[in-house]
Short mmCIF file of C-alpha atoms and ligand atoms in Angstrom, two decimals:
data_model
loop_
_atom_site.label_atom_id
_atom_site.label_comp_id
_atom_site.label_asym_id
_atom_site.label_seq_id
_atom_site.Cartn_x
_atom_site.Cartn_y
_atom_site.Cartn_z
CA MET A 1 122.69 93.71 178.00
CA THR A 2 121.80 92.49 174.01
CA HIS A 3 121.27 95.00 171.53
CA LYS A 4 118.97 95.50 168.80
CA TRP A 5 119.94 94.87 165.38
CA TRP A 6 119.52 98.81 164.43
CA GLU A 7 121.66 99.91 167.10
CA THR A 8 124.88 98.66 166.07
CA ALA A 9 123.92 99.00 162.00
CA THR A 10 124.57 101.38 159.89
CA ILE A 11 121.47 102.62 157.79
CA TYR A 12 122.16 103.36 153.62
CA GLN A 13 119.66 105.25 152.12
CA ILE A 14 118.79 104.41 148.42
CA TYR A 15 117.06 107.14 146.44
CA PRO A 16 115.83 103.88 143.98
CA ARG A 17 115.39 106.38 140.88
CA SER A 18 119.09 107.10 140.93
CA PHE A 19 120.69 104.00 142.46
CA GLN A 20 121.07 101.21 139.17
CA ASP A 21 118.77 101.05 136.25
CA SER A 22 118.48 97.39 135.19
CA ASN A 23 115.98 98.19 132.22
CA GLY A 24 117.55 100.80 130.13
CA ASP A 25 115.07 103.49 130.98
CA GLY A 26 117.57 106.05 132.74
CA ILE A 27 115.60 105.42 136.09
CA GLY A 28 117.01 103.14 139.08
CA ASP A 29 114.72 100.12 139.98
CA LEU A 30 114.31 97.04 142.39
CA ASP A 31 116.11 94.83 140.07
CA GLY A 32 119.17 97.51 139.98
CA ILE A 33 119.51 97.58 143.45
CA ARG A 34 119.40 93.96 143.73
CA GLN A 35 122.29 93.74 141.20
CA ARG A 36 124.06 95.96 143.69
CA LEU A 37 123.75 94.05 147.04
CA ASP A 38 127.40 92.84 146.77
CA TYR A 39 128.62 96.13 146.67
CA LEU A 40 126.77 97.18 149.85
CA LEU A 41 128.06 94.18 151.77
CA TRP A 42 131.85 94.95 150.19
CA LEU A 43 131.12 98.67 151.75
CA SER A 44 129.83 97.12 155.03
CA VAL A 45 126.56 98.40 155.64
CA ASP A 46 124.24 96.61 157.35
CA ALA A 47 120.66 97.81 156.33
CA ILE A 48 119.07 99.55 153.14
CA TRP A 49 116.22 102.28 153.34
CA ILE A 50 114.46 102.30 150.23
CA SER A 51 112.59 106.00 149.52
CA PRO A 52 109.11 105.01 148.08
CA ILE A 53 108.57 102.68 145.03
CA TYR A 54 104.73 102.29 145.15
CA PRO A 55 102.34 103.21 142.14
CA SER A 56 102.62 106.98 141.81
CA PRO A 57 101.88 109.71 139.39
CA MET A 58 105.63 110.94 140.48
CA HIS A 59 104.35 114.67 141.11
CA ASP A 60 106.55 114.44 143.93
CA PHE A 61 108.65 111.41 142.77
CA GLY A 62 107.24 108.72 144.64
CA TYR A 63 105.98 110.90 147.97
CA ASP A 64 102.67 111.10 146.16
CA VAL A 65 101.30 107.32 146.62
CA ALA A 66 98.20 106.14 144.56
CA ASP A 67 98.50 102.48 146.03
CA PHE A 68 100.19 101.56 149.14
CA CYS A 69 100.09 97.95 148.41
CA ARG A 70 101.58 97.60 144.88
CA ILE A 71 104.97 98.42 143.36
CA ASP A 72 104.99 101.01 140.44
CA PRO A 73 106.33 99.49 137.34
CA ILE A 74 108.77 102.13 136.71
CA PHE A 75 110.76 100.21 139.81
CA GLY A 76 109.41 96.46 139.20
CA SER A 77 106.73 94.57 140.37
CA LEU A 78 105.66 92.68 143.99
CA GLU A 79 107.59 89.99 142.50
CA SER A 80 110.99 91.85 141.97
CA PHE A 81 110.17 93.14 145.45
CA ASP A 82 110.11 89.65 147.24
CA ARG A 83 113.20 88.75 145.10
CA LEU A 84 115.18 91.83 146.45
CA ILE A 85 113.99 90.97 150.15
CA GLU A 86 114.95 87.36 149.71
CA GLU A 87 118.57 88.06 148.20
CA ALA A 88 119.04 90.90 150.70
CA HIS A 89 118.21 88.74 153.47
CA ALA A 90 120.28 86.26 152.18
CA LYS A 91 123.37 88.12 152.87
CA GLN A 92 122.26 89.19 156.21
CA LEU A 93 121.45 92.71 154.74
CA LYS A 94 118.09 94.24 156.79
CA VAL A 95 115.49 96.22 154.25
CA ILE A 96 113.51 99.32 155.11
CA LEU A 97 110.78 100.57 153.62
CA ASP A 98 109.52 104.21 153.23
CA PHE A 99 106.00 104.36 154.47
CA VAL A 100 104.29 107.70 153.42
CA PRO A 101 101.04 107.97 155.89
CA ASN A 102 100.32 111.51 156.15
CA HIS A 103 99.17 111.93 152.48
CA THR A 104 98.15 110.15 149.21
CA SER A 105 98.23 110.98 145.60
CA ILE A 106 95.10 112.83 144.36
CA ALA A 107 95.20 109.89 142.23
CA HIS A 108 94.51 107.84 145.30
CA PRO A 109 90.87 105.83 145.05
CA TRP A 110 90.48 107.02 148.81
CA PHE A 111 90.82 110.42 147.61
CA GLU A 112 89.09 110.07 144.45
CA ALA A 113 85.91 108.77 146.67
CA SER A 114 86.39 111.46 149.02
CA ARG A 115 86.08 114.12 146.49
CA GLN A 116 83.18 112.49 144.98
CA SER A 117 80.38 114.25 147.60
CA ARG A 118 80.36 115.42 151.13
CA ALA A 119 78.32 112.27 151.66
CA ASP A 120 80.99 109.70 150.44
CA PRO A 121 82.01 107.59 153.34
CA LYS A 122 85.78 108.42 152.56
CA ARG A 123 84.98 112.22 152.97
CA ASP A 124 86.48 112.50 156.48
CA TRP A 125 89.19 110.52 155.48
CA TYR A 126 90.96 113.83 154.19
CA ILE A 127 90.50 117.27 155.22
CA TRP A 128 87.98 119.25 154.15
CA ARG A 129 86.86 122.42 155.39
CA ASP A 130 84.57 125.26 154.25
CA ALA A 131 85.99 128.77 152.90
CA ALA A 132 86.62 131.52 154.80
CA PRO A 133 83.53 134.18 155.01
CA ASP A 134 85.50 136.26 151.85
CA GLY A 135 85.67 132.70 150.27
CA GLY A 136 89.82 132.35 150.65
CA PRO A 137 91.17 129.53 152.29
CA PRO A 138 89.98 128.41 155.86
CA ASN A 139 93.58 129.65 157.38
CA ASN A 140 96.84 131.13 156.70
CA TRP A 141 98.70 127.60 156.29
CA ILE A 142 101.41 127.44 153.74
CA SER A 143 102.55 124.61 151.55
CA ASN A 144 106.01 123.32 152.36
CA PHE A 145 106.54 123.83 148.29
CA GLY A 146 104.87 127.23 148.74
CA GLY A 147 101.63 129.12 148.10
CA SER A 148 98.53 128.31 150.28
CA ALA A 149 98.18 124.86 151.62
CA TRP A 150 94.36 124.51 150.80
CA THR A 151 92.87 123.74 147.40
CA TRP A 152 89.04 124.68 146.58
CA ASP A 153 87.40 121.85 145.03
CA ALA A 154 84.70 123.09 142.98
CA GLY A 155 82.71 120.05 142.70
CA THR A 156 81.97 119.90 146.47
CA GLU A 157 82.75 123.64 147.42
CA GLN A 158 85.35 122.83 150.08
CA TYR A 159 88.73 123.24 150.45
CA TYR A 160 91.01 120.33 150.87
CA TYR A 161 94.62 120.56 153.10
CA HIS A 162 98.01 119.39 151.68
CA ALA A 163 101.10 119.97 153.62
CA TYR A 164 102.87 119.78 150.38
CA LEU A 165 101.76 119.76 146.74
CA ALA A 166 97.81 120.20 145.99
CA GLU A 167 98.64 116.49 144.08
CA GLN A 168 99.40 115.35 147.76
CA PRO A 169 96.04 115.52 149.95
CA ASP A 170 96.48 115.15 153.80
CA LEU A 171 94.89 111.87 155.31
CA ASN A 172 92.89 112.76 158.54
CA TRP A 173 94.50 110.67 161.24
CA ARG A 174 91.99 111.60 163.97
CA ASN A 175 89.75 109.25 161.75
CA PRO A 176 89.98 105.69 163.37
CA ASN A 177 89.14 104.28 159.70
CA VAL A 178 91.97 105.84 158.26
CA GLN A 179 94.28 104.57 161.13
CA ALA A 180 93.14 101.19 160.59
CA ALA A 181 93.55 101.09 156.80
CA MET A 182 97.03 102.43 157.27
CA HIS A 183 97.88 100.05 159.80
CA GLU A 184 96.66 97.33 157.23
CA VAL A 185 99.44 98.73 155.04
CA LEU A 186 102.18 98.30 157.46
CA ARG A 187 101.23 94.87 158.17
CA PHE A 188 100.99 93.96 154.34
CA TRP A 189 104.93 95.06 154.05
CA LEU A 190 106.00 93.89 157.34
CA ARG A 191 104.45 90.21 156.28
CA ARG A 192 106.39 90.52 153.50
CA GLY A 193 109.46 90.47 155.38
CA VAL A 194 110.47 94.45 155.36
CA ASP A 195 112.56 94.76 158.61
CA GLY A 196 111.21 98.16 159.41
CA VAL A 197 109.70 101.60 158.10
CA ARG A 198 110.81 105.34 158.08
CA VAL A 199 107.67 107.33 158.37
CA ASP A 200 107.73 110.18 156.32
CA VAL A 201 106.88 113.39 157.67
CA MET A 202 105.94 112.02 161.07
CA TRP A 203 105.41 115.25 163.06
CA HIS A 204 102.77 116.80 160.73
CA LEU A 205 100.27 113.57 161.15
CA ILE A 206 97.83 115.47 163.32
CA LYS A 207 96.91 119.09 162.86
CA ASP A 208 95.41 121.42 165.41
CA GLU A 209 91.55 120.38 165.79
CA LYS A 210 90.70 124.22 165.54
CA PHE A 211 92.78 125.03 162.79
CA ARG A 212 93.95 128.21 164.23
CA ASP A 213 96.35 130.53 162.00
CA ASN A 214 99.99 130.06 162.37
CA PRO A 215 101.93 133.19 163.56
CA PRO A 216 104.36 134.99 161.71
CA ASN A 217 108.05 133.88 162.05
CA PRO A 218 109.76 137.39 162.84
CA ALA A 219 113.09 135.73 161.47
CA TRP A 220 111.83 134.96 157.94
CA THR A 221 113.21 136.88 154.91
CA LYS A 222 112.52 136.78 151.19
CA ASN A 223 115.33 135.02 150.37
CA ASP A 224 114.01 132.10 152.44
CA PRO A 225 111.21 129.48 151.28
CA GLU A 226 108.10 130.70 151.64
CA ILE A 227 106.96 127.69 154.27
CA ASP A 228 109.26 129.69 156.83
CA ARG A 229 107.20 132.90 156.82
CA LEU A 230 104.80 131.12 159.60
CA LEU A 231 105.87 129.23 162.47
CA GLN A 232 104.16 125.70 162.41
CA ILE A 233 103.15 125.81 165.74
CA TYR A 234 99.48 124.79 164.73
CA SER A 235 100.07 122.59 161.61
CA THR A 236 102.53 120.11 162.83
CA ASP A 237 103.85 118.70 166.26
CA GLN A 238 100.56 118.56 168.03
CA PRO A 239 100.52 116.55 171.01
CA GLU A 240 97.74 113.82 169.83
CA VAL A 241 100.69 112.93 167.33
CA HIS A 242 102.37 110.69 169.83
CA ASP A 243 99.42 108.50 170.14
CA VAL A 244 99.24 108.08 166.05
CA VAL A 245 102.99 106.95 166.43
CA SER A 246 102.66 104.66 169.45
CA GLY A 247 99.82 103.20 167.34
CA MET A 248 102.20 102.28 164.27
CA ARG A 249 104.59 100.78 167.10
CA LYS A 250 102.28 98.38 168.32
CA VAL A 251 101.60 97.27 164.83
CA LEU A 252 105.25 96.65 164.29
CA GLU A 253 105.58 95.09 167.49
CA GLU A 254 103.18 92.30 166.43
CA PHE A 255 106.40 91.23 164.33
CA GLU A 256 109.80 90.56 165.59
CA ASN A 257 112.63 93.04 165.46
CA ARG A 258 111.31 95.34 163.10
CA VAL A 259 112.23 99.15 163.51
CA LEU A 260 110.32 102.31 163.64
CA ILE A 261 112.32 105.51 162.21
CA GLY A 262 110.41 109.05 162.07
CA GLU A 263 111.29 111.98 159.91
CA ILE A 264 110.82 114.54 162.04
CA TYR A 265 112.53 118.24 161.55
CA LEU A 266 112.02 119.53 164.98
CA PRO A 267 114.47 121.24 167.36
CA VAL A 268 116.23 118.77 169.74
CA GLU A 269 114.17 119.16 172.67
CA LYS A 270 110.70 118.65 170.86
CA LEU A 271 112.65 115.75 168.75
CA VAL A 272 113.05 113.78 171.67
CA ALA A 273 109.71 113.64 172.57
CA TYR A 274 109.04 111.14 169.37
CA TYR A 275 110.80 108.10 171.37
CA GLY A 276 107.31 108.32 173.25
CA ARG A 277 106.11 107.59 176.66
CA ASN A 278 108.19 104.62 177.99
CA LEU A 279 110.21 104.64 174.56
CA LYS A 280 107.03 103.60 173.19
CA GLY A 281 107.38 105.86 169.89
CA ALA A 282 109.83 105.53 167.51
CA HIS A 283 112.83 103.39 168.11
CA LEU A 284 114.87 106.24 165.94
CA PRO A 285 113.39 109.41 165.60
CA PHE A 286 115.73 110.95 162.88
CA ASN A 287 118.19 113.25 164.02
CA PHE A 288 119.04 115.77 161.49
CA GLN A 289 120.70 118.40 163.68
CA LEU A 290 124.02 117.92 161.63
CA LEU A 291 122.32 119.25 158.71
CA ASN A 292 121.57 122.85 160.06
CA THR A 293 124.50 123.06 162.32
CA ALA A 294 127.48 125.34 161.32
CA TRP A 295 130.42 123.30 160.21
CA THR A 296 132.79 124.42 163.14
CA ALA A 297 134.48 122.55 166.04
CA PRO A 298 132.57 124.48 169.06
CA HIS A 299 129.17 124.32 167.09
CA ILE A 300 129.31 120.46 166.64
CA ALA A 301 130.75 119.81 169.90
CA ASP A 302 127.79 121.76 171.34
CA LEU A 303 125.13 119.97 169.53
CA ILE A 304 126.70 116.61 170.17
CA GLU A 305 126.33 117.43 173.97
CA THR A 306 123.05 119.03 173.55
CA TYR A 307 121.91 115.88 171.85
CA GLU A 308 123.45 113.58 174.26
CA ALA A 309 121.99 115.31 177.12
CA ALA A 310 118.61 115.58 175.77
CA LEU A 311 117.82 111.95 174.89
CA PRO A 312 115.50 110.01 177.12
CA GLU A 313 117.36 107.26 179.40
CA ARG A 314 117.88 104.39 177.34
CA GLY A 315 116.75 106.27 173.99
CA TRP A 316 119.11 105.11 171.45
CA PRO A 317 120.87 107.99 169.60
CA ASN A 318 120.96 108.22 165.81
CA TRP A 319 123.00 110.88 163.18
CA VAL A 320 122.27 111.86 159.65
CA LEU A 321 124.43 113.88 157.34
CA SER A 322 122.49 114.50 154.26
CA ASN A 323 119.94 112.59 152.39
CA HIS A 324 117.62 113.12 149.25
CA ASP A 325 115.88 116.56 150.77
CA ARG A 326 119.02 118.37 151.48
CA ALA A 327 122.22 119.41 149.85
CA ARG A 328 124.76 116.69 149.82
CA ILE A 329 127.51 116.88 152.82
CA ALA A 330 130.14 117.69 150.34
CA ALA A 331 128.58 120.43 148.55
CA ARG A 332 127.65 121.83 151.82
CA VAL A 333 131.34 121.69 153.50
CA GLY A 334 133.61 121.20 150.73
CA PRO A 335 135.41 118.12 149.69
CA GLU A 336 138.20 118.35 152.17
CA GLN A 337 135.65 118.31 155.04
CA ALA A 338 133.34 115.84 153.71
CA ARG A 339 135.75 113.07 154.61
CA VAL A 340 136.03 114.61 158.23
CA ALA A 341 132.12 114.71 158.35
CA ALA A 342 132.05 110.86 157.28
CA MET A 343 134.58 110.28 159.91
CA LEU A 344 132.52 112.26 162.53
CA LEU A 345 129.12 110.40 161.39
CA LEU A 346 130.51 106.92 161.80
CA THR A 347 132.09 107.58 164.97
CA LEU A 348 129.67 109.06 166.73
CA ARG A 349 127.32 107.27 169.29
CA GLY A 350 123.87 105.98 167.94
CA THR A 351 122.77 104.78 164.59
CA PRO A 352 124.48 106.17 161.43
CA THR A 353 122.43 106.71 158.32
CA LEU A 354 124.63 107.23 155.16
CA TYR A 355 123.32 108.59 152.04
CA TYR A 356 124.38 106.81 148.64
CA GLY A 357 126.69 108.37 146.68
CA ASP A 358 128.42 110.46 149.68
CA GLU A 359 130.81 107.63 149.99
CA LEU A 360 132.03 108.94 146.60
CA GLY A 361 132.07 112.37 147.90
CA ILE A 362 129.44 113.52 145.21
CA GLY A 363 129.36 117.32 145.52
CA HIS A 364 126.59 119.89 144.35
CA VAL A 365 125.62 118.82 140.41
CA GLU A 366 124.32 121.83 138.56
CA ILE A 367 121.25 121.02 136.98
CA ALA A 368 120.28 123.17 133.68
CA PRO A 369 117.00 125.04 134.01
CA ASN A 370 115.34 122.72 131.33
CA PHE A 371 116.43 119.65 133.20
CA VAL A 372 114.61 120.84 136.50
CA ARG A 373 112.63 117.88 137.86
CA ASP A 374 111.97 118.71 141.81
CA PRO A 375 108.74 120.39 142.16
CA TRP A 376 109.85 122.37 145.11
CA ALA A 377 112.31 123.90 142.54
CA LYS A 378 109.61 124.57 139.99
CA HIS A 379 107.24 126.08 142.49
CA GLU A 380 110.01 128.50 144.24
CA PRO A 381 112.43 129.12 141.63
CA GLY A 382 115.63 131.31 142.40
CA LEU A 383 115.87 130.48 146.14
CA GLY A 384 118.03 127.44 145.76
CA VAL A 385 115.48 124.93 147.41
CA GLY A 386 115.84 122.41 144.34
CA ARG A 387 116.72 118.71 145.66
CA ASP A 388 117.50 117.29 142.36
CA PRO A 389 121.43 118.07 142.63
CA ALA A 390 121.43 115.67 145.70
CA ARG A 391 119.54 112.96 143.68
CA THR A 392 121.78 112.36 140.82
CA PRO A 393 122.69 108.71 139.74
CA MET A 394 125.28 106.44 141.39
CA GLN A 395 128.50 106.51 139.79
CA TRP A 396 129.58 102.93 139.20
CA GLY A 397 132.36 102.62 136.64
CA ALA A 398 133.81 104.54 133.59
CA SER A 399 131.53 103.07 131.07
CA ALA A 400 129.02 105.15 129.50
CA TYR A 401 126.74 106.78 131.93
CA ALA A 402 128.98 105.54 134.86
CA GLY A 403 127.35 102.27 134.48
CA PHE A 404 124.20 103.48 135.98
CA SER A 405 122.04 102.85 132.79
CA LYS A 406 122.50 102.35 129.08
CA HIS A 407 120.38 105.29 128.55
CA GLU A 408 120.54 108.61 129.51
CA PRO A 409 119.91 109.17 132.89
CA TRP A 410 116.76 111.06 134.32
CA LEU A 411 119.43 113.28 135.97
CA PRO A 412 122.86 114.24 135.02
CA LEU A 413 126.07 112.67 136.57
CA THR A 414 128.85 114.62 138.08
CA PRO A 415 131.09 116.52 135.35
CA ASP A 416 133.90 114.13 136.86
CA HIS A 417 132.20 110.97 137.04
CA GLU A 418 134.63 109.02 134.74
CA ALA A 419 137.37 109.40 138.06
CA ARG A 420 134.15 109.38 140.74
CA ASN A 421 132.66 106.22 140.45
CA VAL A 422 133.19 103.10 142.54
CA ALA A 423 135.14 100.86 140.07
CA VAL A 424 138.47 103.59 140.09
CA MET A 425 137.85 104.73 143.95
CA SER A 426 137.56 101.22 145.13
CA ASP A 427 141.09 100.54 143.91
CA ASP A 428 142.46 103.90 145.62
CA LYS A 429 143.21 103.52 149.27
CA THR A 430 143.36 107.15 149.34
CA SER A 431 140.13 107.84 148.18
CA ILE A 432 136.96 108.91 150.12
CA LEU A 433 135.18 105.63 149.44
CA PHE A 434 137.97 103.68 151.04
CA LEU A 435 138.04 105.77 153.90
CA VAL A 436 134.38 105.38 154.25
CA ARG A 437 134.54 101.54 153.94
CA SER A 438 137.60 101.39 156.41
CA LEU A 439 135.59 103.27 159.14
CA LEU A 440 132.50 101.07 158.55
CA LYS A 441 134.59 97.75 159.03
CA PHE A 442 136.09 99.51 161.88
CA ARG A 443 132.98 100.70 163.23
CA ARG A 444 132.00 96.71 162.99
CA GLU A 445 134.84 95.26 164.52
CA HIS A 446 135.08 97.68 167.46
CA GLU A 447 132.10 97.82 170.23
CA SER A 448 133.54 100.60 171.78
CA LEU A 449 132.39 102.69 168.48
CA SER A 450 129.05 100.84 167.78
CA LEU A 451 128.13 100.42 171.92
CA GLY A 452 130.42 102.44 173.85
CA GLY A 453 129.61 105.84 175.56
CA TRP A 454 131.01 109.12 174.08
CA ARG A 455 132.98 112.09 176.04
CA LEU A 456 134.22 115.18 174.71
CA LEU A 457 138.38 115.32 175.20
CA SER A 458 138.79 118.59 174.01
CA GLN A 459 137.68 121.42 171.73
CA ASN A 460 138.67 124.70 170.68
CA SER A 461 137.80 126.87 167.42
CA ASP A 462 139.71 124.25 165.33
CA VAL A 463 139.59 121.14 166.39
CA LEU A 464 137.27 118.50 168.15
CA ALA A 465 138.53 115.59 170.14
CA TYR A 466 136.55 112.85 171.84
CA GLU A 467 136.58 109.55 172.96
CA ARG A 468 134.26 106.67 172.40
CA CYS A 469 134.61 103.96 175.16
CA ASN A 470 133.70 100.34 176.18
CA GLY A 471 134.54 98.71 179.26
CA ASN A 472 138.59 99.33 179.15
CA ASN A 473 138.47 99.85 175.22
CA ARG A 474 138.78 103.46 174.23
CA ILE A 475 139.20 104.94 170.64
CA PHE A 476 139.82 108.13 170.18
CA VAL A 477 138.46 110.86 167.22
CA VAL A 478 140.75 114.00 166.62
CA LEU A 479 138.86 116.21 163.99
CA ASN A 480 140.68 119.16 162.23
CA PHE A 481 137.51 121.77 161.16
CA THR A 482 139.96 123.94 159.33
CA ALA A 483 141.98 124.28 156.56
CA ASN A 484 145.09 124.98 158.28
CA PRO A 485 147.25 122.42 160.23
CA GLN A 486 146.73 122.01 163.79
CA ALA A 487 148.40 120.58 166.74
CA TRP A 488 146.31 119.06 169.24
CA SER A 489 147.81 117.87 172.77
CA ALA A 490 146.62 114.31 173.58
CA PRO A 491 145.62 114.10 176.89
CA ILE A 492 145.86 110.32 176.61
CA SER A 493 148.41 108.43 179.14
CA THR A 494 148.35 105.11 177.46
CA LYS A 495 150.39 104.19 174.43
CA VAL A 496 148.51 104.92 171.31
CA ARG A 497 148.69 104.82 167.28
CA ILE A 498 146.72 105.87 164.42
CA ALA A 499 144.34 103.48 163.19
CA ILE A 500 142.68 105.30 160.34
CA SER A 501 143.39 108.96 158.62
CA THR A 502 141.03 110.77 156.46
CA PHE A 503 143.87 110.86 153.95
CA GLY A 504 144.27 107.15 153.86
CA ASP A 505 147.80 106.94 155.22
CA ARG A 506 149.76 107.22 158.82
CA ARG A 507 148.31 104.08 159.74
CA GLY A 508 149.95 102.54 162.71
CA GLU A 509 152.11 105.72 163.23
CA PRO A 510 152.58 106.12 166.94
CA ILE A 511 151.40 109.24 168.93
CA GLY A 512 153.30 111.30 171.43
CA SER A 513 152.10 114.01 173.68
CA THR A 514 151.73 116.20 170.91
CA LEU A 515 149.90 114.98 167.31
CA SER A 516 149.80 117.43 164.35
CA LEU A 517 146.98 117.43 162.32
CA ARG A 518 147.09 118.40 158.37
CA ALA A 519 144.53 120.71 157.09
CA ASN A 520 141.19 118.91 157.38
CA GLU A 521 142.44 115.98 158.33
CA GLY A 522 140.48 113.69 160.92
CA LEU A 523 142.35 110.72 162.78
CA LEU A 524 141.02 107.72 164.82
CA ILE A 525 143.31 106.52 167.31
CA GLU A 526 143.42 102.99 168.97
CA ALA A 527 145.40 101.76 171.80
CA ALA A 528 148.83 100.52 170.58
C1 GLC B 1 109.38 114.16 152.99
C2 GLC B 1 110.13 113.52 151.83
C3 GLC B 1 110.13 114.41 150.81
C4 GLC B 1 108.95 114.57 150.35
C5 GLC B 1 107.81 115.12 151.81
C6 GLC B 1 106.59 114.93 151.37
O1 GLC B 1 110.26 115.38 153.79
O2 GLC B 1 111.34 113.19 152.61
O3 GLC B 1 110.74 114.19 149.67
O4 GLC B 1 108.82 115.86 149.55
O5 GLC B 1 108.14 114.11 152.82
O6 GLC B 1 106.15 113.59 150.73
#
């Protein structure tokens, strides 16, 4: 059986504002990414996914797009984009773009036309509704950043819907003209050579036709973000969304070898529907379950088994540990378990997506109140929902601003950036960077990891052990989720030895019937 490139690949997410600044404005850009391609080759990832780079007023840092077919001058130009694609492809790296179809910026010409008058041909491209009888919003839907999801337009005396900021009005995907226009946007980038797209908030694209009120969420507390006050059963994940996804898939299939990835925050049983009927939906509906699962061996074992069992036949799995919207993995589980997490991510069955900077073990970065940038943090202060701590600049070396820029960066570096950077850590065989690279290289060299099956070997409250197996080739992974040493009796009859320890040592050590693991240690074991 032949495999698609995205099945054996590791994807590396780049938040472009924070990867590498090439023009000294303190914000990363496309030329910066291009200058760092050799690092990505060295690291041994196969594809990069770049968060939005389109012209934008940056209310939501590029997720509010004012022109789908240009590059914001902060990031470069179409020329710098073409050059990036060309050089990446010359180095065998794939490039995936963020496609943001659910909403535009308020500054997009489509919305400017739509709000001109109720008779404008673009009126129905967005979601306009009359006020409720009391003059209030048409229903109780809440914005993901807090407050009503409806904003009154005094000029035309109707409300428009926005699942996110008022500056991000939702497009009406029930309108065939919207579909056709957005398909053209996809073709524009596919023709330019992008290898696929990550579709922003895919599960939001279609809303209930009757705009019914969402019911309350009994589990909500005052310490939770307001969006969780209601269950989003009418505003998201509507049955018709699957037709929209398969429409996008058809566009991708006009080209060869392009991948369709969907951002979908839903429980496993609903998530897997996004593979589509006959697998004609998203190739990879992003699996975010690790972001929310308690960090213990039993919870993770249960999650893997549930996910594996829920996958449709021949649906290809994938795993994500962190991204630009969630706390970094090292912030969530601590620096020691971040290494175990890296071993988990890179030894599971299915395409891993690695978030830039996680290979350096960047943890929580404190953002002083007057440096807060994220609109969500500004709308709902005090809840800890701010996303800036996960978006701080990549740290390359010991020079000023860690080699990210010649100018003060738009978000702060970690306090320990003089030691926590690529230059220092790539020379240290015990660093997390070295570990991540060893795991990536091992994964590339062993089909049992990239393609083989997954089987739980044993699990108790502390240790999770599984095997990956392709034909006769077997790899074993044993992860200690605790801060105490553990013993594991290996149910392995053949002669085996350690290939990788998360500590960077013990390589080649033979293993008897009992294996001792240090506190927070993960081991990858191969046949001797
Ligand atoms: C997605 C993006 C997030 C953005 C939101 C609105 O969830 O990942 O960063 O704020 O969509 O576009």
